[in-house]
Amino acid sequence: MYGDTSIQKPIEIAEPTSEEQARLEVIFQQKIDDNIKIEPQEWMPDAYRKTLVRQMSQHAHSEVIGMQPEGNWITRAPSLRRKVILLAKIQDEGGHGLYIYSSAETLGTSRAEMIEQLQTGKAKYSSIFNYPALSWADMGTIGWLVDGAAITNQVALSRCSYGPYSRAMIRICKEESFHQRQGYELLLTLSRGSDEQKELLQESVNRFWWPSLMMFGPNDSDSPHSAQSMKWKIKRKSNDQLRQEFVDATVPQADFLGITLPDPDLKWNEESGHYDYGEIDWEEFGNVIHGNGPCNKQRIANHIKAHEDGAWVREAAAAYAEKQQNKQVA
Amino acid sequence: MTEEKEWPLWEVFIRSKAGLDHKHCGSVHASDAEMAMESARDVYTRRSEGISIWVVPSNAITASKPEDKESLFEPADDKIYRHPTFYDIPQGAGKM
């Protein structure tokens, strides 16, 4: 799920400190320009490494925290079919988190370090998961809109210049399509149901539409540090480009569902060949990113609790492994 | 958070179907080989991606260094006579 660059802090680029370093930087940029992927052991500028560690760890955190809003609904799924689907999807999110953590570790950051940064609030995750999942319809809307936005982002990221990240994205994109389709199918079922079910659907989309658009991050005009990420081909398309792609793909799907999207300014623009949409509430976005969303505290508290509750398992497994090893030596 | 030692890292290789090589696909943390195998199965083969898994302690792998690339691989570049396309065989000789 996801691939949000909106939570990136500005990248600090240091001037090369020596002739040798300047030479290496030129070679590095040449590789990027020639679309040669960068692999773990190769030389890379510090800022490139830092940017990747930050982006990848935050991406992985988003996958893992993203399990929470959906996890709440497993026991309330209306049928066995929906329940196994939801379980499989949530398991995928956990898997996606692990692919990306594993890729991020190739840059020399430990898993424990990344988890600590998440739990202490040093590392962020996608703002979308700080919104609660209030109704069963949200399980569909999250798949359709949130995973839909995520796919848009991640398809672009699968062409990223860092080999392990790119490979993880390719793997994730293959699986993500199931997430979006199951969500849309769930909503289609509601759209053909009772008036109450149709209301549930509309109400859910009303809540998730704007936060989904926010997943693409600030407008390009307010995203000055994107340029460096584009130059390094960590980012392949701008925030507004990706957001537009998502809107263009999603509006006809909303029409097919027979629902409205909560934006009076949303309309087809014949001239540009795209949908125009209204201004995003950036103040809300800022609030949620900075910890004041509806669920920020709860999400992290849950993560810490699960992590601490599992400590004895980790310790026991480590002790067992050590014992077995000592036996072998003896 | 309590001080605890991180479980070792294992590299995961998957054979996608009989007749193909095992291919590296990622890594997992696990306390021992058995757990690494179980985790690799859960993380990397949820959609029938494989029929066989290898897990290898990451620190058991010796990798060539990027800076040795030239000395290791460049000597092969000017030995084009090792490739079949180096040789001109007239059409009349038939398929070869």
PDB file of C-alpha atoms in Angstrom, chain A residues 41-42 88 91-92 95-96 98-99 102 105 110-113 116 119-120 171 175 178-179 307-308 311 313-315 317-318 320-321, chain B residues 1-7 9 14 24-29 31-32 34-35 42-47 49 63-67 69:
ATOM      1  CA  GLN A  41      27.559  -1.992  -2.029  1.00  0.00           C
ATOM      2  CA  GLU A  42      28.210   0.738  -4.587  1.00  0.00           C
ATOM      3  CA  ALA A  88      -5.147 -12.149   2.934  1.00  0.00           C
ATOM      4  CA  GLN A  91      -1.196 -10.341   5.507  1.00  0.00           C
ATOM      5  CA  ASP A  92      -0.013  -8.810   2.240  1.00  0.00           C
ATOM      6  CA  GLY A  95       4.547  -8.794   3.767  1.00  0.00           C
ATOM      7  CA  HIS A  96       4.981  -5.530   1.875  1.00  0.00           C
ATOM      8  CA  LEU A  98       8.864  -6.755   5.292  1.00  0.00           C
ATOM      9  CA  TYR A  99       9.979  -6.532   1.634  1.00  0.00           C
ATOM     10  CA  SER A 102      14.565  -5.865   3.954  1.00  0.00           C
ATOM     11  CA  GLU A 105      18.485  -2.765   5.456  1.00  0.00           C
ATOM     12  CA  SER A 110      19.103  -2.013  11.114  1.00  0.00           C
ATOM     13  CA  ARG A 111      15.515  -3.129  11.450  1.00  0.00           C
ATOM     14  CA  ALA A 112      15.599  -2.358  15.179  1.00  0.00           C
ATOM     15  CA  GLU A 113      16.699   1.201  14.454  1.00  0.00           C
ATOM     16  CA  GLU A 116      12.580   2.572  17.168  1.00  0.00           C
ATOM     17  CA  GLN A 119       7.810   4.202  17.844  1.00  0.00           C
ATOM     18  CA  THR A 120       9.467   7.392  19.038  1.00  0.00           C
ATOM     19  CA  ARG A 171       6.754  -7.329  -6.394  1.00  0.00           C
ATOM     20  CA  GLU A 175       0.042  -7.992  -5.427  1.00  0.00           C
ATOM     21  CA  PHE A 178      -5.864  -7.606  -5.859  1.00  0.00           C
ATOM     22  CA  HIS A 179      -6.255  -5.066  -3.052  1.00  0.00           C
ATOM     23  CA  HIS A 307       6.058  -5.117  19.928  1.00  0.00           C
ATOM     24  CA  GLU A 308       6.456  -5.308  23.712  1.00  0.00           C
ATOM     25  CA  ALA A 311       9.373  -9.468  23.380  1.00  0.00           C
ATOM     26  CA  VAL A 313       8.812 -14.672  22.041  1.00  0.00           C
ATOM     27  CA  ARG A 314      11.834 -13.001  20.483  1.00  0.00           C
ATOM     28  CA  GLU A 315      13.911 -13.654  23.578  1.00  0.00           C
ATOM     29  CA  ALA A 317      13.548 -17.975  20.193  1.00  0.00           C
ATOM     30  CA  ALA A 318      16.991 -16.417  20.508  1.00  0.00           C
ATOM     31  CA  TYR A 320      16.570 -21.633  21.962  1.00  0.00           C
ATOM     32  CA  ALA A 321      18.758 -20.982  18.923  1.00  0.00           C
TER      33      ALA A 321
ATOM     34  CA  MET B   1      12.143  -0.698  24.846  1.00  0.00           C
ATOM     35  CA  THR B   2      14.265  -3.491  26.225  1.00  0.00           C
ATOM     36  CA  GLU B   3      17.776  -4.077  24.982  1.00  0.00           C
ATOM     37  CA  GLU B   4      17.665  -7.147  22.821  1.00  0.00           C
ATOM     38  CA  LYS B   5      19.892  -8.609  20.193  1.00  0.00           C
ATOM     39  CA  GLU B   6      18.399  -8.510  16.720  1.00  0.00           C
ATOM     40  CA  TRP B   7      17.791 -11.923  15.132  1.00  0.00           C
ATOM     41  CA  LEU B   9      19.585 -11.915   8.780  1.00  0.00           C
ATOM     42  CA  ILE B  14      13.385 -19.232  -4.464  1.00  0.00           C
ATOM     43  CA  HIS B  24      17.499 -14.266  -4.757  1.00  0.00           C
ATOM     44  CA  CYS B  25      14.346 -12.459  -3.684  1.00  0.00           C
ATOM     45  CA  GLY B  26      15.020 -10.766  -0.358  1.00  0.00           C
ATOM     46  CA  SER B  27      15.839 -11.453   3.251  1.00  0.00           C
ATOM     47  CA  VAL B  28      14.247 -12.274   6.603  1.00  0.00           C
ATOM     48  CA  HIS B  29      15.303 -12.022  10.226  1.00  0.00           C
ATOM     49  CA  SER B  31      16.625 -16.899  15.180  1.00  0.00           C
ATOM     50  CA  ASP B  32      17.499 -20.139  13.361  1.00  0.00           C
ATOM     51  CA  GLU B  34      13.978 -23.483  10.656  1.00  0.00           C
ATOM     52  CA  MET B  35      12.343 -20.174  11.497  1.00  0.00           C
ATOM     53  CA  ASP B  42       5.150 -16.702   4.536  1.00  0.00           C
ATOM     54  CA  VAL B  43       6.808 -13.569   3.214  1.00  0.00           C
ATOM     55  CA  TYR B  44       7.893 -14.599  -0.269  1.00  0.00           C
ATOM     56  CA  THR B  45       5.586 -17.368  -1.474  1.00  0.00           C
ATOM     57  CA  ARG B  46       2.024 -16.291  -0.679  1.00  0.00           C
ATOM     58  CA  ARG B  47       0.964 -16.734  -4.312  1.00  0.00           C
ATOM     59  CA  GLU B  49       5.833 -18.109  -6.369  1.00  0.00           C
ATOM     60  CA  ALA B  63      30.349 -10.957  -2.427  1.00  0.00           C
ATOM     61  CA  SER B  64      32.606  -9.385  -5.023  1.00  0.00           C
ATOM     62  CA  LYS B  65      33.266  -5.714  -4.412  1.00  0.00           C
ATOM     63  CA  PRO B  66      31.970  -3.065  -6.796  1.00  0.00           C
ATOM     64  CA  GLU B  67      35.466  -1.545  -6.997  1.00  0.00           C
ATOM     65  CA  LYS B  69      34.384  -4.805 -11.194  1.00  0.00           C
TER      66      LYS B  69
END
